[in-house]
DNA sequence: ATGGCCTGGATTGTTGAACAACGTGTTTCT
DNA sequence: AGAAACACGTTGTTCAACAATCCAGGCCAT
């Protein structure tokens, strides 16, 4: 074990990913190999391996001979992300059984979002929101769907970071999380799926509106 | 194509990926860094970057300090792959419009499969089959769904390579490709989607049967 | 000024060698 | 036989160097 690097655990790619999600590196920011290698106390080669991983996950954009930068989703990306979200989440939910074990995780995410909202922690609400949707997808018991959705959520989080203002982005959806959950357990998957599609369409509108307001249309 | 040191284009990761798909490196085979770096005339560091990319795509399995090997899908993976396939393909097809431009590519893939089958080129049938399903997904006009599906197809191809015997695997489905296409253009997406689900379930049975016969249950 | 061309500096791409860290198979000892 | 110690090979990581490429700024001609 090399001294000095024991402060944080997880792979280098995970550390980078966490810092990006935390907003330490904003979307669009270019990441210099030399600078980051210095900052993380790793060699350029090791850092480049982590870059390849995150680029493949869509968190970083890699342009040959021009370096990597944090992905800044465009409007077209937002549209595509929500298209896939509707497809995946609604499809999974429609076929899901409310008695599935993962339902407890859905409920936990709903309650975490409510608690964070009550405390005014809007970033926490965003995190819990992401967990809510991820939990919905996990109802399908498919490692690959879960994994795909996690990446999608990470990309969407980048769009949120482009916008800022987590209260407007997430605040309005805490109640809808709860509502979808209750519909699911009382009225079943298909009804919940229909409600979720409206939910997602409204969320999409919120994001697109903010993009337009920022002049990114 | 002449094997050997033929100058190929594309990134190193793409070259590796092509060779894996071609069966040059069989599933389960361990890939030594030193050996492959030598074979591709690149340095270990460069090769390792390509490894990270392909591992992230699911083509290679990376175990820390133990190296990478070509992914050999297990039964659980086959089940998951087909679950996602049904989810994605059927969902896309059900919502698709037969007049969509990508329909011509679906038709082209159907005809390519028929031509290859007539010529007894079963590997070619497999390739055309993969193209058929990829074309179906492209009806959704979603870059992310298309990309996800391409990776899924690559993983499935690994399962086919585990089995061998492309004739049994692909031969029976040439006619069903045609049938799904005709149903789609004459009866619409939902009807075609139902037919496709049966198709995929039968395909899954074929693969699982072969796995069982190989003692990989 | 404007546009194109050139050049210098900075960054990425790649290499080779070296060593540390770890896993594995073998040997040795009890 | 079983466990512990060892030796070996591989991966993980670093470093320094160089090649390839991009970019900004200056220069020149129009």
Tab-separated table of C-alpha atoms in Angstrom, chain B:
chain	number	residue	atom	x	y	z
B	1	UNK	CA	-9.416	-11.728	-45.015
B	2	UNK	CA	-5.834	-12.788	-44.507
B	3	UNK	CA	-4.895	-13.405	-40.903
B	4	UNK	CA	-1.672	-11.979	-39.648
B	5	UNK	CA	-0.201	-8.522	-39.494
B	6	UNK	CA	-2.538	-6.947	-41.999
B	7	UNK	CA	-2.752	-3.204	-41.407
B	8	UNK	CA	-6.188	-2.537	-40.034
B	9	UNK	CA	-7.805	0.763	-39.203
B	10	UNK	CA	-9.974	1.778	-36.301
B	11	UNK	CA	-9.007	2.086	-32.691
B	12	UNK	CA	-7.235	-0.654	-30.855
B	13	UNK	CA	-10.409	-1.401	-28.888
B	14	UNK	CA	-12.320	-1.809	-32.155
B	15	UNK	CA	-9.699	-4.138	-33.589
B	16	UNK	CA	-9.801	-6.267	-30.473
B	17	UNK	CA	-13.569	-6.254	-30.498
B	18	UNK	CA	-13.643	-7.366	-34.125
B	19	UNK	CA	-11.265	-10.234	-33.446
B	20	UNK	CA	-13.305	-11.389	-30.488
B	21	UNK	CA	-16.495	-11.278	-32.555
B	22	UNK	CA	-14.710	-13.250	-35.269
B	23	UNK	CA	-13.924	-15.975	-32.751
B	24	UNK	CA	-10.177	-15.457	-32.779
B	25	UNK	CA	-10.250	-15.157	-29.002
B	26	UNK	CA	-12.776	-17.578	-27.587
B	27	UNK	CA	-14.963	-16.821	-24.577
B	28	UNK	CA	-13.214	-17.650	-21.343
B	29	UNK	CA	-9.785	-17.214	-22.836
B	30	UNK	CA	-7.453	-15.221	-20.693
B	31	UNK	CA	-5.727	-12.341	-22.421
B	32	UNK	CA	-2.198	-11.751	-21.249
B	33	UNK	CA	-1.112	-8.144	-21.387
B	34	UNK	CA	2.433	-8.913	-22.436
B	35	UNK	CA	1.391	-11.412	-25.099
B	36	UNK	CA	-1.273	-9.208	-26.675
B	37	UNK	CA	0.842	-6.085	-26.516
B	38	UNK	CA	3.419	-7.994	-28.481
B	39	UNK	CA	0.886	-9.362	-30.975
B	40	UNK	CA	-0.644	-5.945	-31.678
B	41	UNK	CA	2.664	-4.104	-31.559
B	42	UNK	CA	1.541	-1.684	-28.884
B	43	UNK	CA	2.728	-0.985	-25.394
B	44	UNK	CA	1.142	-2.522	-22.342
B	45	UNK	CA	-0.229	0.829	-21.259
B	46	UNK	CA	-1.997	1.438	-24.539
B	47	UNK	CA	-3.399	-2.066	-24.489
B	48	UNK	CA	-4.673	-1.617	-20.966
B	49	UNK	CA	-6.662	1.440	-22.034
B	50	UNK	CA	-8.362	-0.653	-24.697
B	51	UNK	CA	-9.019	-3.345	-22.088
B	52	UNK	CA	-10.840	-0.839	-19.891
B	53	UNK	CA	-13.080	0.196	-22.757
B	54	UNK	CA	-14.023	-3.354	-23.706
B	55	UNK	CA	-14.484	-4.405	-20.099
B	56	UNK	CA	-16.903	-1.530	-19.645
B	57	UNK	CA	-18.778	-2.761	-22.713
B	58	UNK	CA	-19.045	-6.226	-21.235
B	59	UNK	CA	-16.898	-7.966	-23.817
B	60	UNK	CA	-14.048	-8.521	-21.411
B	61	UNK	CA	-14.092	-9.441	-17.754
B	62	UNK	CA	-11.600	-7.704	-15.582
B	63	UNK	CA	-10.620	-9.107	-12.206
B	64	UNK	CA	-8.087	-6.974	-10.330
B	65	UNK	CA	-4.637	-8.530	-10.184
B	66	UNK	CA	-5.873	-11.476	-12.182
B	67	UNK	CA	-6.153	-9.950	-15.600
B	68	UNK	CA	-8.823	-9.891	-18.248
B	69	UNK	CA	-10.503	-12.678	-20.150
B	70	UNK	CA	-13.091	-12.796	-22.879
B	71	UNK	CA	-16.498	-12.852	-21.237
B	72	UNK	CA	-18.120	-16.281	-21.262
B	73	UNK	CA	-21.811	-15.621	-20.595
B	74	UNK	CA	-23.344	-17.977	-18.061
B	75	UNK	CA	-26.897	-19.205	-18.069
B	76	UNK	CA	-27.886	-16.321	-15.775
B	77	UNK	CA	-26.442	-13.907	-18.339
B	78	UNK	CA	-28.319	-15.542	-21.189
B	79	UNK	CA	-31.542	-15.269	-19.243
B	80	UNK	CA	-30.884	-11.609	-18.504
B	81	UNK	CA	-29.869	-10.807	-22.058
B	82	UNK	CA	-33.080	-12.286	-23.427
B	83	UNK	CA	-35.153	-10.562	-20.782
B	84	UNK	CA	-33.723	-7.227	-21.866
B	85	UNK	CA	-34.064	-8.117	-25.528
B	86	UNK	CA	-37.754	-8.870	-25.147
B	87	UNK	CA	-38.214	-5.721	-23.164
B	88	UNK	CA	-36.386	-3.483	-25.611
B	89	UNK	CA	-37.248	-4.974	-28.957
B	90	UNK	CA	-40.872	-5.677	-28.291
B	91	UNK	CA	-41.387	-2.312	-26.653
B	92	UNK	CA	-39.811	-0.461	-29.537
B	93	UNK	CA	-41.595	-2.457	-32.188
B	94	UNK	CA	-44.988	-2.061	-30.563
B	95	UNK	CA	-44.687	1.724	-30.746
B	96	UNK	CA	-43.028	1.874	-34.165
B	97	UNK	CA	-44.492	3.050	-37.445
B	98	UNK	CA	-43.957	0.756	-40.468
B	99	UNK	CA	-43.317	3.818	-42.625
B	100	UNK	CA	-40.278	4.715	-40.568
B	101	UNK	CA	-37.176	5.099	-42.762
B	102	UNK	CA	-35.280	2.456	-40.784
B	103	UNK	CA	-37.740	-0.142	-42.017
B	104	UNK	CA	-35.713	-0.412	-45.202
B	105	UNK	CA	-32.736	-1.483	-43.121
B	106	UNK	CA	-34.847	-4.088	-41.398
B	107	UNK	CA	-35.822	-5.411	-44.812
B	108	UNK	CA	-32.222	-5.338	-46.003
B	109	UNK	CA	-31.178	-7.415	-42.993
B	110	UNK	CA	-33.952	-9.932	-43.662
B	111	UNK	CA	-32.824	-10.334	-47.235
B	112	UNK	CA	-29.168	-10.559	-46.275
B	113	UNK	CA	-30.024	-13.386	-43.894
B	114	UNK	CA	-31.996	-15.192	-46.615
B	115	UNK	CA	-29.149	-14.835	-49.088
B	116	UNK	CA	-26.586	-16.101	-46.586
B	117	UNK	CA	-28.808	-19.041	-45.671
B	118	UNK	CA	-29.228	-19.953	-49.332
B	119	UNK	CA	-25.457	-19.938	-49.650
B	120	UNK	CA	-25.026	-22.084	-46.542
B	121	UNK	CA	-23.061	-19.298	-44.879
B	122	UNK	CA	-24.393	-19.742	-41.335
B	123	UNK	CA	-21.973	-17.338	-39.761
B	124	UNK	CA	-23.219	-14.757	-42.254
B	125	UNK	CA	-26.767	-15.623	-41.223
B	126	UNK	CA	-25.827	-14.908	-37.632
B	127	UNK	CA	-24.386	-11.532	-38.579
B	128	UNK	CA	-27.464	-10.621	-40.611
B	129	UNK	CA	-29.662	-11.776	-37.763
B	130	UNK	CA	-27.904	-9.455	-35.356
B	131	UNK	CA	-28.322	-6.642	-37.877
B	132	UNK	CA	-32.030	-7.425	-38.151
B	133	UNK	CA	-32.631	-6.996	-34.458
B	134	UNK	CA	-30.418	-3.926	-34.253
B	135	UNK	CA	-32.418	-2.403	-37.102
B	136	UNK	CA	-35.633	-3.073	-35.195
B	137	UNK	CA	-34.333	-1.160	-32.202
B	138	UNK	CA	-33.195	1.703	-34.414
B	139	UNK	CA	-36.880	2.265	-35.198
B	140	UNK	CA	-37.039	4.078	-31.860
B	141	UNK	CA	-34.665	6.797	-33.105
B	142	UNK	CA	-32.874	6.700	-29.797
B	143	UNK	CA	-29.070	6.798	-29.876
B	144	UNK	CA	-28.907	5.435	-26.341
B	145	UNK	CA	-31.246	2.518	-26.989
B	146	UNK	CA	-29.345	1.711	-30.165
B	147	UNK	CA	-26.043	1.811	-28.343
B	148	UNK	CA	-27.309	-0.310	-25.454
B	149	UNK	CA	-28.675	-2.827	-27.889
B	150	UNK	CA	-25.432	-3.029	-29.826
B	151	UNK	CA	-23.614	-3.977	-26.645
B	152	UNK	CA	-26.293	-6.503	-25.821
B	153	UNK	CA	-25.896	-8.039	-29.262
B	154	UNK	CA	-22.162	-8.286	-28.751
B	155	UNK	CA	-22.691	-10.123	-25.496
B	156	UNK	CA	-25.166	-12.480	-27.083
B	157	UNK	CA	-22.671	-13.184	-29.832
B	158	UNK	CA	-20.284	-14.347	-27.128
B	159	UNK	CA	-22.896	-16.844	-25.974
B	160	UNK	CA	-23.189	-18.064	-29.569
B	161	UNK	CA	-19.435	-18.480	-29.711
B	162	UNK	CA	-19.556	-20.524	-26.529
B	163	UNK	CA	-21.974	-22.865	-28.259
B	164	UNK	CA	-20.620	-22.965	-31.770
B	165	UNK	CA	-22.916	-24.658	-34.305
B	166	UNK	CA	-24.221	-21.503	-36.032
B	167	UNK	CA	-26.567	-23.478	-38.285
B	168	UNK	CA	-28.792	-24.718	-35.479
B	169	UNK	CA	-28.582	-21.374	-33.738
B	170	UNK	CA	-29.499	-19.158	-36.648
B	171	UNK	CA	-30.893	-21.311	-39.390
B	172	UNK	CA	-34.385	-21.673	-37.982
B	173	UNK	CA	-34.867	-17.937	-37.577
B	174	UNK	CA	-34.329	-16.698	-41.108
B	175	UNK	CA	-37.961	-17.349	-41.962
B	176	UNK	CA	-39.163	-15.795	-38.725
B	177	UNK	CA	-37.288	-12.601	-39.472
B	178	UNK	CA	-39.231	-12.329	-42.721
B	179	UNK	CA	-42.467	-13.151	-40.970
B	180	UNK	CA	-42.010	-10.475	-38.289
B	181	UNK	CA	-41.224	-7.924	-40.970
B	182	UNK	CA	-44.318	-8.780	-43.005
B	183	UNK	CA	-46.539	-8.704	-39.954
B	184	UNK	CA	-45.083	-5.326	-39.083
B	185	UNK	CA	-45.799	-3.714	-42.437
B	186	UNK	CA	-49.206	-5.318	-42.948
B	187	UNK	CA	-50.622	-5.578	-39.408
B	188	UNK	CA	-48.644	-2.927	-37.533
B	189	UNK	CA	-46.298	-2.713	-34.575
B	190	UNK	CA	-48.286	-4.318	-31.739
B	191	UNK	CA	-49.008	-7.486	-33.702
B	192	UNK	CA	-45.392	-7.720	-34.822
B	193	UNK	CA	-44.240	-7.177	-31.238
B	194	UNK	CA	-46.300	-10.129	-30.013
B	195	UNK	CA	-44.870	-12.326	-32.733
B	196	UNK	CA	-41.377	-11.135	-31.909
B	197	UNK	CA	-41.750	-12.079	-28.262
B	198	UNK	CA	-42.530	-15.663	-29.201
B	199	UNK	CA	-39.610	-15.608	-31.608
B	200	UNK	CA	-37.244	-14.450	-28.856
B	201	UNK	CA	-38.542	-16.974	-26.372
B	202	UNK	CA	-37.927	-19.768	-28.841
B	203	UNK	CA	-34.467	-18.418	-29.596
B	204	UNK	CA	-33.763	-18.304	-25.878
B	205	UNK	CA	-34.841	-21.924	-25.556
B	206	UNK	CA	-32.466	-22.901	-28.338
B	207	UNK	CA	-29.549	-21.217	-26.620
B	208	UNK	CA	-30.394	-22.583	-23.181
B	209	UNK	CA	-30.822	-26.047	-24.610
B	210	UNK	CA	-27.384	-25.894	-26.167
B	211	UNK	CA	-25.939	-24.663	-22.885
B	212	UNK	CA	-27.534	-27.559	-21.036
B	213	UNK	CA	-26.206	-30.002	-23.605
B	214	UNK	CA	-22.719	-28.596	-23.023
B	215	UNK	CA	-23.093	-29.168	-19.298
B	216	UNK	CA	-23.101	-25.439	-18.563
B	217	UNK	CA	-26.399	-25.514	-16.722
